Amino acid sequence: MRHLCWLLIAASLCGCDDASRDGAPPPDDQGAAVDAAAPADAACTPAAETCDARDEDCDGRVDEALERPCYPGAPATEGVGVCAAGRQICEAGLWSRCAEATLPAPETCDDRDEDCDGRVDEGLVQGCYQGPDGTRDRGLCQAGSQVCGGGAWGLCTDEVRPTPEACDGLDQDCDGSADEGLVEPCYDGPDGTAGVGACRAGEVACTDGVWSACQNAIRPRDETCDGVDEDCDGRVDEGAPRFWPDGDGDGFGDATAQPACAPGAGRADNGDDCDDTDSDVNPAAADAPDDAFADTNCDGVDGDAARLLFVDLDGRAAGSDGSRAAPFVDLDVALRAAARRPEIEGVALSAGRYVGPFEIVAGVALYGGYDARTGWTRGAQNVATLALGDGDEAPWIAVRAEAIDQPTLLERLTIEVGSTAAVGGSVYGLYARDADALVLRRVTVRAGQGGPGAPGVDGLAGGHGGHATAGGDCNGGPRPGRREPVWGRRRRRRRGRGRGAARPERRAPQCGGAGGPREGGGAGADGRPGAAPIPWGRRARRGGEPGRAGRRAVARGTAPTARPAQRRAGRRRRRRQRRAVIGNTAGGAAAAARVAAAAATARAARAAAAASRCSRSTHRACASSCAPSRAASAARAAWRRGRRRRPRGRRRARRQGARGLRLRRAGWPRLGR
């Protein structure tokens, strides 16, 4: 009842405002007076609105749009780092809780100040471990730490990861067990005997951080005849007789077989035989290098290694002594060394090209075909070459063998020599002189070219010529207006020449003047010049002089009159050559004199026959011509018949030769083509 009374009193107080008293209408939904003509000096005085559920600003609304900043944190942290104030809203006369404020928080590694103390990522440290999973904080393994800097975590430091186990009672591999499976080799026998013969190393084990004694080691012991080196000195069953199987009965046992301690049939007291199936192969057998490349004395090479010096171009010069382990690198050095050592019988050459010249030593053989890279094995594919390049000396010799009076063998070698530029110089791949004891077997020699030959000596002087004979007189040449042809001469028209080509020329016979007496040196005097050639289609001048075309032909050397002279010059040249050949032989002077006398006799006979024919001549143009016109006509006809009917082969040659011989015997001249 009391509460009801209070409500009635409050309603009466709120309802008695100025507007109610003045009869004004109630306020609308927005709290504004409906009557705009309300007096300005009403009882409500506007003031700043406060959060008290009252309308202090007299706008008909209560606590409208009231908010204020708020910060519930420590005042010293507001606005520091990420810390910021929030806001409060007035609702029903009361302020709400502070919203949207950022308060200090624990620091994180992000390059920001979350605790709002003015420092970024200060003191941020975290644990880390990068070892295998399951090993952290086991045994000696422990985690490390990382420090934040610049918004990122640094390297992991001070961590302990698993390591190999050591014999110390600790768990280094972090598997929960200490010193497990630790075993190491050991040997407590004399120095230098471990691994020799039957001696073997043992092992020690780690227990509770302490190594045990060496166990299971085999140490030297007394030797027994069992084919085993028990005392570990590198010798088997020394001090006790041993016997090896001897299958071929040559007195040398099989090196690959196990020896026995008791003698017996088919056993030998040594194991030095490298082929127990062949009685000819044993250390006592002779071993000369052969084509089978067989090692018959069991020394590891084809040949007797104790009596050979070895040469290898790829060896080392320092400390070389000619043995297989330290071969010479120079063949000349090896040959000189072999000459000083009587027990050496030869030099073995590894495959390669040895540059000379070289001089063979009597009694020292040279064997090729070896290969130092394969343990001095021997085969046909391994070629040793003794070479000498080009030069300008004479003679040019690659290998010289002189005064070889002891058996000396060159086997499986290639000898090469270049060319020489010396005049008259010779080239020798192998020069042997007074070398009856030198033997070559499977040796190839390749030689270059010798030098150019020296000029030959001059030939002998020719003999004196005979007297010149009288020439015919052409009586001033042919008659004017008539062209006399040269008998038997005919020119062919060149292929490809068309119309308008020059016609072949005809000339009068060449008639000489009277011959002169013999003069000094056997040369006859010149006769008077006869008629000159008359070109075809050109008018000859009076007195037998040639026309313009004839002079040009003579100047060019193409006139037919020049050809017989060229033939005569060729015949004289060949005769001089034959005399020179005869003169260079034994008794050449007498032979040359005989040849000269025979030639002079033949020339005299030919001259007499020509004079006899010319005395009977009746030719109209040249009374002293060397051939009658009737004979010339017959010769031309015979020559033309031979051109039309040309036999083949030897038959043709015989027929033509016989016809020409008959014509010459009849006094006809030799016909030109």
XYZ file of C-alpha atoms in Angstrom:
673
model
C 0.000 0.000 0.000
C 2.945 2.180 0.760
C 4.449 1.633 -2.696
C 1.213 2.524 -4.386
C 1.070 5.803 -2.562
C 4.583 6.696 -3.697
C 3.690 5.960 -7.311
C 0.648 8.187 -7.179
C 2.677 11.022 -5.716
C 5.351 10.697 -8.464
C 2.719 10.687 -11.194
C 1.085 13.791 -9.852
C 4.389 15.604 -9.653
C 5.414 14.678 -13.247
C 2.033 15.474 -14.721
C 1.849 18.994 -13.381
C 4.230 20.702 -15.857
C 3.791 24.052 -17.541
C 2.398 22.527 -20.665
C -0.342 20.724 -18.743
C -1.185 23.836 -16.869
C -1.316 25.932 -20.026
C -3.466 23.338 -21.769
C -0.692 22.515 -24.365
C -0.809 19.233 -26.192
C 1.506 16.393 -25.061
C 4.897 15.976 -26.740
C 5.176 13.878 -29.979
C 7.357 10.774 -30.520
C 10.578 12.824 -30.869
C 10.024 14.621 -27.585
C 9.373 18.001 -29.218
C 6.454 20.134 -28.259
C 3.538 20.061 -30.672
C 2.696 23.622 -30.000
C 5.454 25.688 -31.531
C 4.126 28.777 -29.868
C 5.102 27.643 -26.357
C 6.656 30.467 -24.385
C 10.519 30.634 -24.368
C 10.687 31.478 -20.694
C 9.108 28.204 -19.543
C 10.154 26.570 -16.293
C 12.684 24.014 -18.109
C 16.091 25.605 -18.487
C 18.351 23.821 -21.073
C 21.666 22.555 -19.769
C 24.361 20.072 -20.762
C 23.065 16.598 -20.852
C 24.429 14.255 -18.213
C 23.994 10.577 -17.716
C 21.264 10.808 -15.065
C 18.106 9.715 -16.897
C 16.964 13.353 -17.096
C 16.451 15.713 -20.006
C 18.867 18.517 -19.086
C 19.017 20.016 -22.584
C 15.174 20.268 -22.740
C 14.982 18.533 -26.109
C 12.513 15.962 -24.883
C 15.110 13.200 -24.995
C 16.962 11.671 -22.099
C 20.709 10.999 -22.153
C 20.752 10.925 -25.922
C 24.156 10.114 -27.680
C 26.189 10.296 -24.513
C 29.600 8.478 -24.600
C 33.027 9.037 -23.081
C 36.583 7.541 -23.361
C 37.674 5.053 -20.813
C 40.822 3.054 -19.956
C 40.553 0.517 -17.174
C 44.290 -0.283 -17.206
C 47.189 1.297 -15.415
C 47.264 4.969 -16.288
C 51.025 4.798 -17.143
C 50.425 2.275 -19.906
C 47.719 4.141 -21.793
C 48.953 5.073 -25.276
C 52.227 3.128 -24.849
C 52.988 0.299 -27.273
C 49.762 -1.269 -28.419
C 47.716 -0.073 -25.370
C 44.792 2.295 -26.247
C 41.619 3.717 -24.538
C 38.113 2.410 -25.142
C 34.665 4.080 -24.792
C 31.524 4.028 -22.527
C 27.902 4.654 -23.584
C 25.199 6.112 -21.283
C 22.203 3.848 -21.018
C 19.218 4.608 -18.668
C 21.231 7.061 -16.679
C 24.121 4.688 -16.153
C 27.512 4.364 -17.959
C 28.126 1.035 -19.671
C 31.288 -1.072 -19.294
C 34.491 0.212 -21.052
C 34.604 -1.350 -24.508
C 37.288 -1.556 -27.271
C 40.135 -0.710 -24.898
C 43.581 -2.411 -25.499
C 45.213 -3.288 -22.225
C 48.771 -4.582 -21.554
C 49.305 -8.273 -22.396
C 52.220 -10.769 -22.237
C 54.987 -10.035 -24.746
C 55.256 -12.229 -27.937
C 58.004 -12.450 -30.617
C 56.352 -10.229 -33.242
C 58.333 -6.973 -33.087
C 55.521 -5.201 -31.077
C 55.230 -3.874 -27.490
C 52.354 -5.927 -26.118
C 53.098 -5.234 -22.391
C 53.156 -1.448 -23.043
C 56.413 -0.825 -21.210
C 58.119 1.005 -24.079
C 60.298 -2.010 -25.071
C 59.774 -4.466 -27.949
C 60.222 -8.268 -27.517
C 62.349 -7.730 -24.444
C 63.519 -10.819 -22.565
C 61.826 -13.307 -24.876
C 63.633 -16.699 -24.684
C 62.273 -20.134 -25.545
C 63.604 -23.687 -25.464
C 64.639 -25.526 -28.688
C 65.947 -28.968 -29.771
C 66.864 -30.141 -33.262
C 68.043 -33.676 -32.519
C 66.190 -36.899 -33.453
C 62.752 -37.414 -32.019
C 62.727 -39.275 -28.742
C 66.244 -38.262 -27.709
C 65.471 -34.948 -25.996
C 66.339 -34.964 -22.323
C 67.632 -38.567 -22.573
C 71.190 -39.438 -21.658
C 73.401 -36.447 -22.340
C 71.001 -34.883 -24.811
C 69.305 -31.647 -23.722
C 67.433 -28.758 -25.246
C 68.965 -25.406 -26.087
C 67.485 -21.901 -26.199
C 66.448 -19.302 -28.740
C 66.311 -15.508 -28.211
C 63.787 -13.317 -30.018
C 65.207 -10.460 -32.017
C 63.644 -8.337 -34.715
C 60.397 -10.255 -34.515
C 62.048 -13.661 -35.225
C 63.615 -16.420 -33.148
C 67.402 -16.774 -33.366
C 69.595 -19.898 -33.603
C 69.196 -22.745 -31.189
C 72.203 -22.649 -28.852
C 73.514 -24.773 -25.989
C 71.662 -27.883 -27.134
C 73.264 -31.325 -26.844
C 72.524 -33.838 -29.588
C 73.383 -37.560 -29.814
C 77.051 -38.494 -30.504
C 78.823 -41.855 -31.016
C 79.087 -43.891 -27.884
C 82.349 -43.860 -25.917
C 83.533 -46.199 -23.225
C 82.926 -43.844 -20.270
C 79.714 -45.044 -18.635
C 77.648 -42.272 -20.230
C 74.848 -42.422 -22.766
C 76.235 -40.319 -25.635
C 73.841 -41.653 -28.249
C 70.819 -40.827 -26.012
C 69.129 -44.195 -26.451
C 68.748 -44.870 -22.762
C 71.728 -47.281 -22.532
C 75.363 -46.535 -21.726
C 78.389 -48.128 -23.504
C 76.253 -50.648 -25.342
C 77.855 -52.617 -28.234
C 81.309 -51.039 -27.950
C 83.858 -53.459 -29.495
C 87.281 -52.572 -30.990
C 90.077 -54.652 -32.603
C 93.172 -55.373 -30.605
C 96.470 -57.234 -30.970
C 98.955 -57.785 -28.189
C 101.462 -59.912 -30.080
C 104.928 -58.832 -31.276
C 105.113 -55.857 -33.570
C 105.081 -56.697 -37.264
C 103.380 -60.062 -36.862
C 99.738 -58.944 -37.019
C 98.198 -60.153 -40.262
C 101.296 -62.219 -41.191
C 100.826 -65.929 -41.597
C 98.267 -67.246 -39.162
C 98.423 -64.273 -36.758
C 95.171 -62.344 -36.494
C 93.876 -59.462 -34.358
C 91.326 -59.954 -31.558
C 88.791 -57.601 -29.962
C 88.033 -55.795 -26.677
C 84.568 -54.912 -25.310
C 83.491 -51.981 -23.096
C 81.653 -52.770 -19.853
C 80.609 -50.045 -17.391
C 83.053 -47.606 -18.911
C 86.068 -50.005 -18.835
C 87.658 -51.917 -21.729
C 88.062 -55.625 -21.261
C 91.199 -57.646 -22.040
C 92.053 -58.497 -25.708
C 90.154 -61.618 -26.645
C 90.306 -64.095 -29.597
C 93.667 -62.779 -30.901
C 95.965 -65.298 -32.660
C 99.578 -64.735 -31.641
C 102.778 -66.357 -33.010
C 103.400 -69.933 -31.937
C 105.807 -72.735 -32.754
C 106.026 -73.762 -36.403
C 104.632 -77.131 -37.492
C 104.735 -78.863 -40.831
C 101.234 -78.101 -41.996
C 101.697 -75.555 -44.739
C 100.844 -72.690 -42.361
C 103.103 -69.930 -41.066
C 102.410 -70.304 -37.371
C 105.334 -68.188 -36.155
C 104.197 -65.343 -38.439
C 107.623 -64.617 -39.935
C 106.548 -64.818 -43.571
C 107.959 -68.305 -44.130
C 105.952 -71.486 -44.124
C 107.207 -74.531 -42.336
C 110.773 -73.236 -42.256
C 113.233 -75.564 -40.632
C 111.243 -78.591 -41.763
C 111.529 -80.285 -45.158
C 108.683 -79.645 -47.577
C 107.852 -81.230 -50.887
C 105.724 -79.952 -53.785
C 104.009 -82.039 -56.454
C 106.107 -82.394 -59.635
C 103.722 -83.453 -62.362
C 106.065 -83.074 -65.361
C 109.098 -84.655 -63.663
C 111.514 -81.811 -64.400
C 112.674 -81.543 -60.786
C 110.670 -78.407 -60.027
C 107.445 -78.554 -58.036
C 104.162 -76.831 -58.776
C 104.236 -73.349 -57.266
C 100.447 -73.254 -56.967
C 100.118 -76.536 -55.035
C 100.157 -77.114 -51.271
C 103.467 -78.624 -50.123
C 103.651 -81.785 -48.085
C 105.926 -82.500 -45.170
C 106.930 -85.970 -46.277
C 108.830 -86.846 -49.470
C 107.446 -89.242 -51.997
C 107.228 -90.183 -55.642
C 106.354 -87.307 -57.932
C 107.446 -84.646 -55.430
C 110.163 -81.990 -55.552
C 111.869 -80.091 -52.776
C 110.960 -76.718 -54.329
C 107.874 -74.999 -55.699
C 109.443 -72.896 -58.488
C 107.774 -74.422 -61.569
C 105.354 -71.979 -63.260
C 103.960 -74.667 -65.604
C 104.042 -78.136 -64.077
C 102.456 -79.646 -67.190
C 105.439 -78.936 -69.492
C 108.882 -80.299 -68.674
C 110.497 -77.689 -70.961
C 109.203 -74.881 -68.759
C 111.112 -74.480 -65.496
C 113.607 -72.049 -63.931
C 116.569 -73.977 -65.366
C 115.329 -73.866 -68.983
C 116.794 -71.547 -71.625
C 114.458 -68.697 -72.594
C 115.190 -66.735 -75.764
C 112.562 -64.295 -77.084
C 110.472 -66.138 -79.658
C 107.330 -65.793 -81.759
C 105.302 -67.776 -79.221
C 106.070 -65.128 -76.534
C 106.469 -67.984 -74.004
C 108.145 -67.578 -70.602
C 110.038 -70.858 -70.415
C 112.313 -70.024 -67.445
C 109.544 -68.722 -65.151
C 111.064 -65.240 -64.647
C 107.945 -63.360 -65.784
C 109.066 -62.221 -69.275
C 109.667 -63.706 -72.708
C 113.453 -64.029 -72.552
C 116.033 -64.254 -69.816
C 115.395 -61.190 -67.646
C 118.790 -61.548 -65.961
C 120.548 -61.085 -69.310
C 118.389 -58.260 -70.687
C 118.334 -54.506 -70.228
C 114.921 -52.844 -70.462
C 114.084 -49.486 -72.108
C 110.802 -47.598 -71.689
C 110.192 -44.096 -73.072
C 107.635 -43.406 -70.301
C 110.011 -44.399 -67.483
C 111.888 -42.158 -65.052
C 115.460 -41.213 -65.897
C 116.378 -40.631 -62.250
C 117.642 -43.837 -60.654
C 117.187 -45.991 -63.776
C 119.423 -49.066 -63.992
C 117.908 -50.990 -66.913
C 115.911 -53.424 -64.777
C 112.214 -54.065 -65.174
C 111.431 -51.928 -62.117
C 113.691 -49.028 -63.223
C 114.146 -49.203 -67.025
C 116.297 -46.849 -69.076
C 114.523 -44.111 -71.043
C 117.271 -43.693 -73.718
C 118.203 -46.478 -76.143
C 121.740 -45.112 -76.671
C 122.360 -45.271 -72.922
C 121.140 -48.869 -72.845
C 123.380 -49.863 -75.785
C 126.448 -48.324 -74.135
C 125.627 -50.025 -70.838
C 125.189 -53.392 -72.569
C 128.582 -52.990 -74.282
C 130.240 -52.597 -70.838
C 128.529 -55.626 -69.272
C 129.525 -58.975 -70.808
C 126.644 -60.855 -69.192
C 124.054 -58.780 -71.100
C 123.021 -60.296 -74.408
C 120.213 -57.966 -75.520
C 117.992 -54.925 -74.972
C 114.189 -55.217 -74.624
C 112.261 -52.224 -76.040
C 108.811 -51.274 -74.827
C 106.374 -50.103 -77.495
C 107.032 -46.519 -78.654
C 108.882 -44.312 -81.173
C 112.607 -43.962 -80.493
C 114.287 -41.073 -82.349
C 117.831 -41.780 -83.599
C 120.239 -42.124 -85.248
C 121.411 -45.344 -83.575
C 124.492 -47.514 -83.913
C 124.225 -51.252 -83.339
C 126.712 -52.823 -80.900
C 128.162 -56.149 -81.960
C 126.851 -59.002 -79.823
C 123.926 -56.975 -78.330
C 120.514 -57.929 -79.709
C 117.503 -55.612 -79.951
C 114.109 -57.126 -79.151
C 110.845 -55.287 -79.773
C 107.262 -56.233 -78.935
C 107.306 -55.566 -75.161
C 104.883 -53.422 -73.165
C 106.065 -52.016 -69.833
C 102.540 -50.986 -68.830
C 101.398 -54.635 -68.629
C 104.375 -56.015 -66.719
C 106.652 -56.365 -69.778
C 104.421 -58.795 -71.570
C 105.234 -59.367 -75.222
C 102.937 -59.446 -78.262
C 102.729 -58.601 -81.945
C 100.563 -55.544 -81.231
C 103.427 -53.813 -79.374
C 105.476 -51.983 -82.039
C 108.877 -50.427 -81.299
C 110.013 -47.964 -83.998
C 113.555 -46.639 -84.557
C 112.983 -43.397 -86.456
C 114.936 -40.556 -88.029
C 113.188 -37.578 -89.623
C 114.103 -35.452 -92.642
C 117.561 -33.891 -92.875
C 120.069 -32.169 -95.153
C 123.082 -34.393 -94.561
C 124.484 -37.138 -96.751
C 124.318 -39.996 -96.207
C 121.186 -39.906 -94.014
C 121.177 -43.097 -91.882
C 118.693 -44.125 -89.189
C 120.405 -47.311 -87.940
C 124.073 -48.052 -88.622
C 125.585 -51.527 -88.240
C 129.299 -51.732 -89.048
C 131.918 -54.325 -88.186
C 129.364 -56.751 -86.713
C 131.601 -59.780 -86.163
C 129.516 -61.368 -83.381
C 126.003 -62.825 -83.717
C 123.633 -59.851 -83.390
C 119.862 -60.142 -83.778
C 117.332 -57.402 -84.577
C 113.817 -58.758 -83.965
C 110.316 -57.256 -84.221
C 111.405 -53.705 -85.017
C 110.249 -51.015 -87.426
C 112.944 -48.722 -88.865
C 111.869 -45.428 -90.463
C 113.956 -42.685 -92.056
C 112.869 -39.480 -93.767
C 114.274 -37.740 -96.846
C 117.460 -35.755 -97.371
C 117.956 -32.549 -99.333
C 121.700 -33.011 -99.900
C 122.723 -33.089 -103.590
C 123.599 -36.647 -104.498
C 122.787 -37.728 -100.921
C 121.517 -41.208 -100.128
C 118.969 -42.316 -97.511
C 119.392 -45.523 -95.514
C 116.952 -46.992 -93.054
C 119.522 -49.651 -92.060
C 123.118 -49.249 -93.227
C 125.066 -52.500 -92.759
C 128.751 -52.773 -93.653
C 131.044 -55.645 -92.763
C 128.078 -57.090 -90.860
C 128.102 -60.750 -91.795
C 126.934 -61.734 -88.291
C 123.884 -59.419 -88.342
C 120.519 -61.224 -88.423
C 117.151 -59.545 -89.076
C 113.894 -61.173 -88.055
C 110.485 -59.536 -88.571
C 112.060 -56.118 -89.229
C 110.257 -53.527 -91.370
C 112.275 -50.723 -93.008
C 110.657 -47.601 -94.487
C 112.927 -45.066 -96.221
C 112.229 -41.634 -97.691
C 113.646 -39.991 -100.817
C 117.314 -39.374 -101.574
C 118.745 -36.038 -102.586
C 118.745 -34.697 -106.174
C 121.436 -36.081 -108.507
C 124.540 -34.112 -109.471
C 124.845 -32.730 -113.057
C 126.334 -35.179 -115.597
C 129.687 -34.735 -117.381
C 129.958 -33.204 -120.854
C 129.889 -35.559 -123.877
C 132.716 -36.134 -126.348
C 133.248 -33.822 -129.330
C 131.785 -35.002 -132.664
C 133.914 -36.026 -135.656
C 134.676 -33.933 -138.761
C 132.068 -33.774 -141.524
C 132.674 -34.828 -145.146
C 133.056 -32.683 -148.270
C 130.004 -30.770 -149.436
C 128.543 -31.905 -152.770
C 127.520 -29.631 -155.574
C 123.900 -28.499 -155.519
C 121.642 -28.123 -158.551
C 120.870 -24.889 -160.207
C 117.224 -23.929 -160.614
C 118.046 -21.527 -163.444
C 116.340 -18.619 -161.850
C 113.400 -20.510 -160.336
C 110.133 -21.611 -161.904
C 108.715 -20.068 -164.986
C 106.627 -16.973 -164.413
C 102.919 -17.521 -164.102
C 103.177 -21.190 -163.080
C 102.985 -22.515 -159.536
C 104.930 -25.692 -158.964
C 103.618 -27.905 -156.134
C 105.740 -29.647 -153.527
C 105.431 -33.305 -154.419
C 103.799 -35.522 -151.911
C 102.833 -32.694 -149.548
C 99.257 -32.089 -148.657
C 97.703 -29.994 -145.962
C 94.527 -30.729 -144.178
C 92.003 -28.121 -143.352
C 91.647 -27.677 -139.604
C 88.460 -28.815 -137.989
C 86.047 -25.981 -137.324
C 87.298 -23.677 -140.075
C 84.450 -22.603 -142.323
C 84.286 -20.875 -145.633
C 86.807 -18.260 -146.471
C 89.706 -20.185 -144.884
C 93.091 -19.835 -146.497
C 93.921 -22.396 -149.154
C 97.017 -24.563 -148.727
C 100.087 -23.214 -150.422
C 102.261 -24.834 -153.046
C 105.881 -24.048 -153.457
C 108.513 -24.707 -156.005
C 111.205 -27.221 -155.107
C 114.031 -25.785 -153.053
C 117.124 -25.914 -155.220
C 120.544 -25.057 -153.771
C 123.554 -23.565 -155.408
C 126.899 -25.168 -156.164
C 128.655 -26.859 -153.224
C 131.958 -25.584 -151.924
C 135.155 -27.418 -150.968
C 135.769 -28.911 -147.530
C 137.000 -26.441 -145.009
C 138.244 -26.599 -141.460
C 136.215 -28.514 -138.914
C 134.578 -30.643 -141.604
C 131.953 -28.024 -142.574
C 131.098 -27.541 -146.256
C 130.654 -24.135 -147.809
C 127.138 -22.810 -148.379
C 125.672 -22.996 -151.895
C 123.838 -20.228 -153.679
C 120.248 -19.671 -152.489
C 117.593 -21.121 -154.779
C 113.967 -20.314 -155.389
C 111.927 -19.251 -152.355
C 108.460 -20.709 -151.590
C 105.585 -19.153 -153.508
C 102.346 -18.938 -151.452
C 99.157 -20.278 -152.959
C 97.092 -17.536 -154.593
C 99.916 -14.957 -154.396
C 101.959 -13.762 -157.369
C 105.684 -14.390 -156.945
C 107.990 -11.573 -157.637
C 110.463 -11.805 -160.489
C 113.687 -13.493 -159.514
C 112.081 -16.152 -157.188
C 111.531 -13.902 -154.123
C 108.589 -14.863 -151.902
C 105.465 -12.780 -151.635
C 104.096 -11.093 -148.497
C 102.318 -14.201 -147.202
C 105.434 -16.295 -147.765
C 107.603 -13.837 -145.822
C 105.135 -13.938 -142.896
C 105.161 -17.750 -142.921
C 108.948 -17.774 -142.873
C 109.005 -15.200 -140.029
C 106.547 -17.257 -137.964
C 108.519 -20.440 -138.558
C 105.492 -22.177 -140.034
C 106.771 -22.403 -143.583
C 106.966 -26.006 -144.772
C 110.596 -25.453 -145.768
C 111.517 -25.203 -142.105
C 110.242 -28.669 -141.240
C 112.894 -30.759 -143.020
C 115.533 -28.638 -141.297
C 113.897 -29.352 -137.936
C 113.880 -33.071 -138.717
C 117.558 -32.977 -139.628
C 118.335 -31.114 -136.414
C 116.459 -33.777 -134.432
C 118.382 -36.559 -136.146
C 121.686 -34.835 -135.410
C 120.670 -34.385 -131.754
C 119.809 -38.073 -131.380
C 123.118 -39.093 -132.978
C 125.002 -36.884 -130.517
C 123.112 -38.487 -127.633
C 123.988 -41.984 -128.851
C 127.623 -40.980 -129.151
C 127.554 -39.545 -125.622
C 126.111 -42.794 -124.290
C 128.747 -44.817 -126.075
C 131.461 -42.429 -124.953
C 130.522 -42.802 -121.267
C 130.974 -46.584 -121.331
C 134.200 -48.584 -121.114
C 136.272 -48.020 -124.250
C 133.962 -45.160 -125.165
C 136.579 -43.162 -127.079
C 137.310 -45.971 -129.535
C 133.618 -46.766 -129.926
C 132.827 -43.117 -130.590
C 135.517 -43.001 -133.261
C 134.092 -46.114 -134.911
C 130.571 -44.661 -134.874
C 131.809 -41.376 -136.348
C 133.672 -43.214 -139.135
C 130.617 -45.319 -139.978
C 128.423 -42.194 -140.082
C 130.871 -40.436 -142.379
C 130.934 -43.428 -144.694
C 127.127 -43.549 -144.812
C 126.929 -39.824 -145.577
C 129.448 -40.171 -148.398
C 127.482 -43.074 -149.929
C 124.229 -41.107 -149.751
C 125.878 -38.089 -151.369
C 127.272 -40.227 -154.229
C 123.858 -41.808 -154.883
C 122.193 -38.378 -154.931
C 124.782 -37.050 -157.398
C 124.232 -40.030 -159.664
C 120.436 -39.482 -159.652
C 120.708 -35.757 -160.254
C 122.954 -36.293 -163.264
C 120.140 -38.169 -165.027
C 117.430 -35.595 -164.117
C 115.282 -34.140 -166.992
C 112.890 -32.034 -164.930
C 111.894 -28.876 -166.705
C 111.952 -26.576 -163.662
C 115.083 -27.853 -162.014
C 117.530 -29.874 -164.097
C 119.548 -30.853 -161.006
C 116.549 -31.890 -158.877
C 116.974 -34.945 -156.679
C 113.951 -36.788 -158.124
C 112.584 -37.105 -161.689
C 109.078 -35.875 -162.310
C 107.959 -39.309 -163.458
C 109.244 -40.873 -160.277
C 107.528 -38.150 -158.214
C 104.213 -38.737 -159.994
C 104.453 -42.494 -159.378
C 105.320 -41.846 -155.752
C 102.300 -39.597 -155.330
C 99.986 -42.159 -156.845
C 101.376 -44.947 -154.654
C 101.052 -42.772 -151.552
C 97.408 -41.945 -152.371
C 96.597 -45.592 -152.952
C 98.066 -46.408 -149.563
C 95.888 -43.718 -147.981
C 92.723 -45.164 -149.501
C 93.495 -48.772 -148.606
C 95.076 -48.786 -145.206
C 95.744 -52.277 -143.823
C 95.376 -52.778 -140.099
C 97.840 -53.765 -137.463
C 101.180 -55.314 -138.207
C 100.116 -56.218 -141.731
C 99.585 -52.559 -142.561
C 102.938 -51.598 -141.073
C 104.767 -54.290 -143.030
C 103.086 -53.338 -146.320
C 103.717 -49.628 -145.893
C 107.291 -50.196 -144.802
C 107.964 -52.486 -147.775
C 106.423 -50.018 -150.233
C 108.492 -47.136 -148.882
C 111.659 -49.252 -149.030
C 111.006 -50.174 -152.692
C 110.432 -46.541 -153.625
C 113.624 -45.371 -151.915
C 115.650 -48.097 -153.604
C 114.221 -46.962 -156.942
C 115.586 -43.464 -156.290
C 112.407 -41.730 -155.143
C 112.651 -39.244 -152.329
C 111.172 -39.760 -148.805
C 107.630 -38.383 -148.846
C 106.409 -36.033 -146.146
C 102.935 -36.086 -144.644
